[in-house]
Amino acid sequence: MPFLSLLGILLFGLLSRSQLVITQIVNDQETLLAIGKEFKISGWSLNSSSDQYCTWPGIFCNNSFVERLDLSSHGLKGNLTLISELKSLKWLDLSFNNFNGIIPPSFGNLSELEFLDLSFNSFGGTIPVEFSRLRNLRALNVSNNFLIGVVPQEFEGLNNLQELQLFTNRLNGSIPMWVGNLTSLRVFTAYENELTGFIPDKLGSFTELQLLNLHSNQLEGSIPESIFSMQKLETLVLTQNRLSGYIPRSIGNCKRLSSIRIGDNGLIGGIPREIGNISSLTYFEANNNNLSGEIVAEFSKCSNLTLLNLASNGFTGTVPLEFGLLSNLQELIVSGNDLFGDIPISILRGKNLNKLDLSSNRFNGTIPESICSTSRLQFLLLGQNSIRGEIPHEIGNCTKLLELQLGSNYLIGNIPPEIGHIKNLQIALNLSSNHLVGELPEELGRLDKLVSLDVSNNQLGGNIPSALKGMMSLIEVNFSNNRFSGPTPSFVPFQKSPNSSFIGNKGLCGEPLSVSCGNLNGSASDDNYHHRVSYRIILAVIGSGLAVFASVTVVVLLFMMRERQEKAAKESKTVDEEINDSPVILAGNVFVESLQQAIDFEAVAKATMKESNKLSIGTFSSVYKADMPSGMILSVRKLKSMDKTILNHQSKMIREVEKLSKLCHDNLMRPIGFVLFEDVVLLLHHYFPNGTLAQFLHDSTKKPDYKPDWPARLAIAIGVAEGLAFLHNVAIIHLDISSGNVVLDSNFNPLVGEVEISKLLDLSRGTASISAVAGSFGYIPPEYAYTMQVTAPGNVYSYGVVLLEILTTQLPVDEAFGEGIDLVKWVHTAPARGETPEQILDARLSTVSFGWRKEMLAALKVALLCTDSTPAKRPKMKNVVEMLKEITQN
Ligand SMILES: *[C@@H]1O[C@H](CO)[C@@H](O)[C@H](O)[C@H]1NC(C)=O
Ligand SMILES: *[C@@H]1O[C@H](CO)[C@@H](O)[C@H](O)[C@H]1NC(C)=O
Ligand SMILES: *[C@@H]1O[C@H](CO)[C@@H](O)[C@H](O)[C@H]1NC(C)=O
Ligand SMILES: *[C@@H]1O[C@H](CO)[C@@H](O)[C@H](O)[C@H]1NC(C)=O
Ligand SMILES: *[C@@H]1O[C@H](CO)[C@@H](O)[C@H](O)[C@H]1NC(C)=O
Ligand SMILES: *[C@@H]1O[C@H](CO)[C@@H](O)[C@H](O)[C@H]1NC(C)=O
Ligand SMILES: *[C@@H]1O[C@H](CO)[C@@H](O)[C@H](O)[C@H]1NC(C)=O
Ligand SMILES: *[C@@H]1O[C@H](CO)[C@@H](O)[C@H](O)[C@H]1NC(C)=O
Ligand SMILES: *[C@@H]1O[C@H](CO)[C@@H](O)[C@H](O)[C@H]1NC(C)=O
């Protein structure tokens, strides 16, 4: 043994560098094979001749050394320790996987590493101290995990760090002082943790920092003066901490600052006049602090300012007249202060002003007649002030208003009938607790989108006009404590309101009050509320955009029809020729080990030859039910037309399908295997007897025992949105979103299907591009006609159509809408036809309860956003999920 080891040492000394290199290359290959096995990464094997490991997916080499490894978004989990054997690694991205357990300390051995991204996993434990050995590291991202403990002291040697992202973990302790020594740092985020202590003063020595985001921690002490010596700082977010002390005057030194968010802290003192030196400022948010003094006029020098939020502080004085210079201002929010004087007329001249919130102050002027002569205000919130005088008739000029809050002021006189001109008013009209007199104007009945009406605590009299039955969207009303008399109109929103909405009116009688009207009760029929508008009768006003859309759709349709005919011809031939023979299986695989025994490829292939097994036909594929000899039932997707091109890329296709089988999300239908026979590609899935969303909406609701099911529908809408948001997150654009491609499992949990097509068509781009942008008729975004390109906003549009289907129970295209009109056009043009959203929704659901109706109206808003004809105006799928979830929470 001693001899051998001596020999070893001698040999080692003699080895040339090239031999060392070879040793390592062999090692890298072995390591990668082991990693591939551990994580079941498809395509990481030595099977095909060209498959030298440097060509494997996600691997990038330099001179045969593995330098980059990108395994992001693969749904991976397992033991990562092996990766630390790849000694030449400079760039490692493991983000968006399912890794859990501790981060392997052995990563500290990767001495060449420059970029390390472990974000969006489920790592626990602490950040390994061993990372302090990664001297070449430029970017470290461990955000969105479950990391605990402190940021290690030992990191102070990481002098090359440019980006350090630690957000959304459970890190505690204080921000280490060494951060201040990282002179190259450009991005530092540690928001949503449990960090305590002070923000280190040393941060000021950063000269390169552009983004500092530490919101939602428990940081205390003052904002260090030195932060503002960072000349390149653009975004500063310190919201939701326990910061105290003054806003430093040095803030004015930061010439490039565009966004300052320091709300929800305990800051005191005034806003330094130096704020006016920050000419690039667009966003200033300091609400919920203890700031005081006057609102400084110097803000008016920040000509790009779009949002100023100083709500819930102790500001006093008036709103500076100079604010009229802020022509880009969209939102001015100063509620909950001690401000007084007139409503700032100069600001109202700003054409971009969208929200003016002066509520809960001591404003004591009158409402100016010029209130909406130029602005496009959507939110006018003046409640809880001392505003005097009458509501001017010109209020009717505020046609964009969504919410008008004038409650708890000293307003006198009548309610101007012009309020009825504000057709967009929908969130609330609150005139309560004033000194208003006279009768309610009948014109209020034209506010058919309004959800909440409060006129309580005034001296209003007369009857409640039955014209108010035109307020089809009403959910909350309050007429209490006035001088109303006569019967309450029989109108469902009134009768479903509590007593308290009508009490305190001596002369009022009828439901829901317990005072009977005797003979007075004329019991007007409530068909106004329940009337079923025949929305089938629609004028086909075809705008120019629609005309273009229609003609391109025709082209696409013709193309699809030709394909379909060709396919049909071929299919019938296949059936004749092959029904009796055993199909020749070229290849097949089942990715789920436990199912391998249960699936018989020949039985799969044979099942797709029988028309009676066909479950549905889509743009790109047909689906068959396949009974396995084992008793298992499969759903088999047979790809259309482009299958030949895919067959030319067989190995790539198999890789893609296998990759997709690892995409792990509750709302995605993952392939469990595939079969190739003749020139046919079959994708195997679990079979779900509840069918598709299309069948659920359009077949089951026709049955006589149909039970309204809004909560189930909303849950499906959210599920589909989540599945798509996940796909977009991993950069997959779906090609054919439709209710027919959403399958419902036994719990009615939706699964988005046909995800594979997106990846497979990718392989054969060029031959199938026109059908690639086709999707399903009725779901195709108008811009595809010009761009011929599938996009994420295009997916949002198609999703919007599915959501409209859920809300209306209408088909995406139906002759009944009128010539050239699809569901989207039909819904979007409803206001122009004088129909309310109420008349568009499936009345069997929306009339069940106010709660349901409110939720449906909110969901309708989301659907309208999604189907906006301008792609840039559509929300991201992620935001759609948030908006829909908010509906369920309220
Ligand atoms: C090729 O792949 C098959 C199945 O995946 C496997 O059984 C075989 O061992 C592989 N061959 C080599 C040389 O890796
Ligand atoms: C490849 O490595 C060599 C030396 O190891 C280096 O000089 C070169 O810049 C690297 N190439 C790339 C593209 O990184
Ligand atoms: C991971 O694998 C390494 C060897 O490659 C082993 O030493 C270690 O114990 C494993 N860790 C876990 C958590 O299984
Ligand atoms: C790699 O890291 C582990 C854990 O930090 C350590 O025990 C081991 O000695 C290191 N190996 C090398 C070759 O540096
Ligand atoms: C993690 O942070 C790095 C460095 O800032 C960044 O390049 C990367 O995009 C981040 N990863 C994710 C998933 O956001
Ligand atoms: C920062 O660097 C200086 C020298 O450049 C050193 O003296 C000091 O100890 C370092 N501080 C921390 C907290 O690492
Ligand atoms: C204001 O915004 C515009 C458009 O983004 C920009 O070009 C301009 O430089 C900005 N002005 C200042 C003073 O930063
Ligand atoms: C408004 O209130 C301020 C401060 O309380 C007072 O000085 C001023 O006279 C009031 N204006 C009117 C018109 O009442
Ligand atoms: C505002 O409203 C008044 C009265 O309702 C009307 O006469 C006037 O033309 C309107 N002004 C504008 C600018 O719309």
JSON list of N, CA and C in Angstrom, two decimals, residues 712-740:
[
{"chain": "A", "resi": 712, "resn": "ALA", "atom": "N", "xyz": [-68.66, 26.85, -8.25]},
{"chain": "A", "resi": 712, "resn": "ALA", "atom": "CA", "xyz": [-67.89, 25.83, -8.96]},
{"chain": "A", "resi": 712, "resn": "ALA", "atom": "C", "xyz": [-67.30, 26.41, -10.23]},
{"chain": "A", "resi": 713, "resn": "ARG", "atom": "N", "xyz": [-68.08, 27.24, -10.92]},
{"chain": "A", "resi": 713, "resn": "ARG", "atom": "CA", "xyz": [-67.59, 27.84, -12.15]},
{"chain": "A", "resi": 713, "resn": "ARG", "atom": "C", "xyz": [-66.43, 28.79, -11.89]},
{"chain": "A", "resi": 714, "resn": "LEU", "atom": "N", "xyz": [-66.57, 29.59, -10.82]},
{"chain": "A", "resi": 714, "resn": "LEU", "atom": "CA", "xyz": [-65.48, 30.52, -10.50]},
{"chain": "A", "resi": 714, "resn": "LEU", "atom": "C", "xyz": [-64.21, 29.74, -10.16]},
{"chain": "A", "resi": 715, "resn": "ALA", "atom": "N", "xyz": [-64.37, 28.65, -9.41]},
{"chain": "A", "resi": 715, "resn": "ALA", "atom": "CA", "xyz": [-63.20, 27.83, -9.07]},
{"chain": "A", "resi": 715, "resn": "ALA", "atom": "C", "xyz": [-62.54, 27.28, -10.33]},
{"chain": "A", "resi": 716, "resn": "ILE", "atom": "N", "xyz": [-63.36, 26.89, -11.30]},
{"chain": "A", "resi": 716, "resn": "ILE", "atom": "CA", "xyz": [-62.81, 26.39, -12.58]},
{"chain": "A", "resi": 716, "resn": "ILE", "atom": "C", "xyz": [-62.07, 27.52, -13.29]},
{"chain": "A", "resi": 717, "resn": "ALA", "atom": "N", "xyz": [-62.68, 28.71, -13.32]},
{"chain": "A", "resi": 717, "resn": "ALA", "atom": "CA", "xyz": [-62.05, 29.85, -13.99]},
{"chain": "A", "resi": 717, "resn": "ALA", "atom": "C", "xyz": [-60.69, 30.15, -13.37]},
{"chain": "A", "resi": 718, "resn": "ILE", "atom": "N", "xyz": [-60.62, 30.09, -12.04]},
{"chain": "A", "resi": 718, "resn": "ILE", "atom": "CA", "xyz": [-59.35, 30.36, -11.36]},
{"chain": "A", "resi": 718, "resn": "ILE", "atom": "C", "xyz": [-58.33, 29.27, -11.69]},
{"chain": "A", "resi": 719, "resn": "GLY", "atom": "N", "xyz": [-58.80, 28.02, -11.66]},
{"chain": "A", "resi": 719, "resn": "GLY", "atom": "CA", "xyz": [-57.89, 26.90, -11.96]},
{"chain": "A", "resi": 719, "resn": "GLY", "atom": "C", "xyz": [-57.28, 27.02, -13.34]},
{"chain": "A", "resi": 720, "resn": "VAL", "atom": "N", "xyz": [-58.10, 27.30, -14.34]},
{"chain": "A", "resi": 720, "resn": "VAL", "atom": "CA", "xyz": [-57.59, 27.42, -15.70]},
{"chain": "A", "resi": 720, "resn": "VAL", "atom": "C", "xyz": [-56.58, 28.57, -15.76]},
{"chain": "A", "resi": 721, "resn": "ALA", "atom": "N", "xyz": [-56.92, 29.69, -15.12]},
{"chain": "A", "resi": 721, "resn": "ALA", "atom": "CA", "xyz": [-56.02, 30.84, -15.12]},
{"chain": "A", "resi": 721, "resn": "ALA", "atom": "C", "xyz": [-54.69, 30.47, -14.47]},
{"chain": "A", "resi": 722, "resn": "GLU", "atom": "N", "xyz": [-54.76, 29.68, -13.40]},
{"chain": "A", "resi": 722, "resn": "GLU", "atom": "CA", "xyz": [-53.52, 29.30, -12.72]},
{"chain": "A", "resi": 722, "resn": "GLU", "atom": "C", "xyz": [-52.66, 28.41, -13.59]},
{"chain": "A", "resi": 723, "resn": "GLY", "atom": "N", "xyz": [-53.30, 27.48, -14.28]},
{"chain": "A", "resi": 723, "resn": "GLY", "atom": "CA", "xyz": [-52.55, 26.60, -15.18]},
{"chain": "A", "resi": 723, "resn": "GLY", "atom": "C", "xyz": [-51.84, 27.41, -16.25]},
{"chain": "A", "resi": 724, "resn": "LEU", "atom": "N", "xyz": [-52.54, 28.38, -16.83]},
{"chain": "A", "resi": 724, "resn": "LEU", "atom": "CA", "xyz": [-51.94, 29.19, -17.89]},
{"chain": "A", "resi": 724, "resn": "LEU", "atom": "C", "xyz": [-50.85, 30.10, -17.34]},
{"chain": "A", "resi": 725, "resn": "ALA", "atom": "N", "xyz": [-51.09, 30.66, -16.14]},
{"chain": "A", "resi": 725, "resn": "ALA", "atom": "CA", "xyz": [-50.08, 31.52, -15.54]},
{"chain": "A", "resi": 725, "resn": "ALA", "atom": "C", "xyz": [-48.80, 30.72, -15.32]},
{"chain": "A", "resi": 726, "resn": "PHE", "atom": "N", "xyz": [-48.95, 29.47, -14.92]},
{"chain": "A", "resi": 726, "resn": "PHE", "atom": "CA", "xyz": [-47.78, 28.62, -14.71]},
{"chain": "A", "resi": 726, "resn": "PHE", "atom": "C", "xyz": [-47.04, 28.42, -16.03]},
{"chain": "A", "resi": 727, "resn": "LEU", "atom": "N", "xyz": [-47.80, 28.12, -17.09]},
{"chain": "A", "resi": 727, "resn": "LEU", "atom": "CA", "xyz": [-47.18, 27.92, -18.40]},
{"chain": "A", "resi": 727, "resn": "LEU", "atom": "C", "xyz": [-46.40, 29.16, -18.82]},
{"chain": "A", "resi": 728, "resn": "HIS", "atom": "N", "xyz": [-47.02, 30.32, -18.67]},
{"chain": "A", "resi": 728, "resn": "HIS", "atom": "CA", "xyz": [-46.35, 31.56, -19.08]},
{"chain": "A", "resi": 728, "resn": "HIS", "atom": "C", "xyz": [-45.09, 31.79, -18.26]},
{"chain": "A", "resi": 729, "resn": "ASN", "atom": "N", "xyz": [-45.20, 31.41, -17.02]},
{"chain": "A", "resi": 729, "resn": "ASN", "atom": "CA", "xyz": [-44.05, 31.57, -16.13]},
{"chain": "A", "resi": 729, "resn": "ASN", "atom": "C", "xyz": [-42.86, 30.76, -16.61]},
{"chain": "A", "resi": 730, "resn": "VAL", "atom": "N", "xyz": [-43.12, 29.61, -17.20]},
{"chain": "A", "resi": 730, "resn": "VAL", "atom": "CA", "xyz": [-42.02, 28.81, -17.72]},
{"chain": "A", "resi": 730, "resn": "VAL", "atom": "C", "xyz": [-41.89, 29.00, -19.23]},
{"chain": "A", "resi": 731, "resn": "ALA", "atom": "N", "xyz": [-42.42, 30.12, -19.70]},
{"chain": "A", "resi": 731, "resn": "ALA", "atom": "CA", "xyz": [-42.23, 30.58, -21.08]},
{"chain": "A", "resi": 731, "resn": "ALA", "atom": "C", "xyz": [-42.83, 29.62, -22.12]},
{"chain": "A", "resi": 732, "resn": "ILE", "atom": "N", "xyz": [-43.96, 29.00, -21.79]},
{"chain": "A", "resi": 732, "resn": "ILE", "atom": "CA", "xyz": [-44.66, 28.21, -22.79]},
{"chain": "A", "resi": 732, "resn": "ILE", "atom": "C", "xyz": [-45.95, 28.95, -23.16]},
{"chain": "A", "resi": 733, "resn": "ILE", "atom": "N", "xyz": [-46.11, 29.19, -24.46]},
{"chain": "A", "resi": 733, "resn": "ILE", "atom": "CA", "xyz": [-47.32, 29.83, -24.94]},
{"chain": "A", "resi": 733, "resn": "ILE", "atom": "C", "xyz": [-48.24, 28.74, -25.48]},
{"chain": "A", "resi": 734, "resn": "HIS", "atom": "N", "xyz": [-49.47, 28.74, -25.02]},
{"chain": "A", "resi": 734, "resn": "HIS", "atom": "CA", "xyz": [-50.42, 27.72, -25.46]},
{"chain": "A", "resi": 734, "resn": "HIS", "atom": "C", "xyz": [-50.93, 28.10, -26.85]},
{"chain": "A", "resi": 735, "resn": "LEU", "atom": "N", "xyz": [-51.14, 27.11, -27.70]},
{"chain": "A", "resi": 735, "resn": "LEU", "atom": "CA", "xyz": [-51.58, 27.42, -29.06]},
{"chain": "A", "resi": 735, "resn": "LEU", "atom": "C", "xyz": [-53.08, 27.37, -29.23]},
{"chain": "A", "resi": 736, "resn": "ASP", "atom": "N", "xyz": [-53.77, 26.70, -28.36]},
{"chain": "A", "resi": 736, "resn": "ASP", "atom": "CA", "xyz": [-55.17, 26.45, -28.64]},
{"chain": "A", "resi": 736, "resn": "ASP", "atom": "C", "xyz": [-56.00, 26.39, -27.36]},
{"chain": "A", "resi": 737, "resn": "ILE", "atom": "N", "xyz": [-56.11, 27.55, -26.72]},
{"chain": "A", "resi": 737, "resn": "ILE", "atom": "CA", "xyz": [-56.91, 27.59, -25.48]},
{"chain": "A", "resi": 737, "resn": "ILE", "atom": "C", "xyz": [-58.39, 27.65, -25.85]},
{"chain": "A", "resi": 738, "resn": "SER", "atom": "N", "xyz": [-59.16, 26.72, -25.32]},
{"chain": "A", "resi": 738, "resn": "SER", "atom": "CA", "xyz": [-60.60, 26.74, -25.55]},
{"chain": "A", "resi": 738, "resn": "SER", "atom": "C", "xyz": [-61.24, 25.90, -24.46]},
{"chain": "A", "resi": 739, "resn": "SER", "atom": "N", "xyz": [-62.54, 26.05, -24.28]},
{"chain": "A", "resi": 739, "resn": "SER", "atom": "CA", "xyz": [-63.19, 25.27, -23.23]},
{"chain": "A", "resi": 739, "resn": "SER", "atom": "C", "xyz": [-63.16, 23.78, -23.58]},
{"chain": "A", "resi": 740, "resn": "GLY", "atom": "N", "xyz": [-62.99, 23.48, -24.87]},
{"chain": "A", "resi": 740, "resn": "GLY", "atom": "CA", "xyz": [-62.90, 22.08, -25.28]},
{"chain": "A", "resi": 740, "resn": "GLY", "atom": "C", "xyz": [-61.56, 21.46, -24.92]}
]
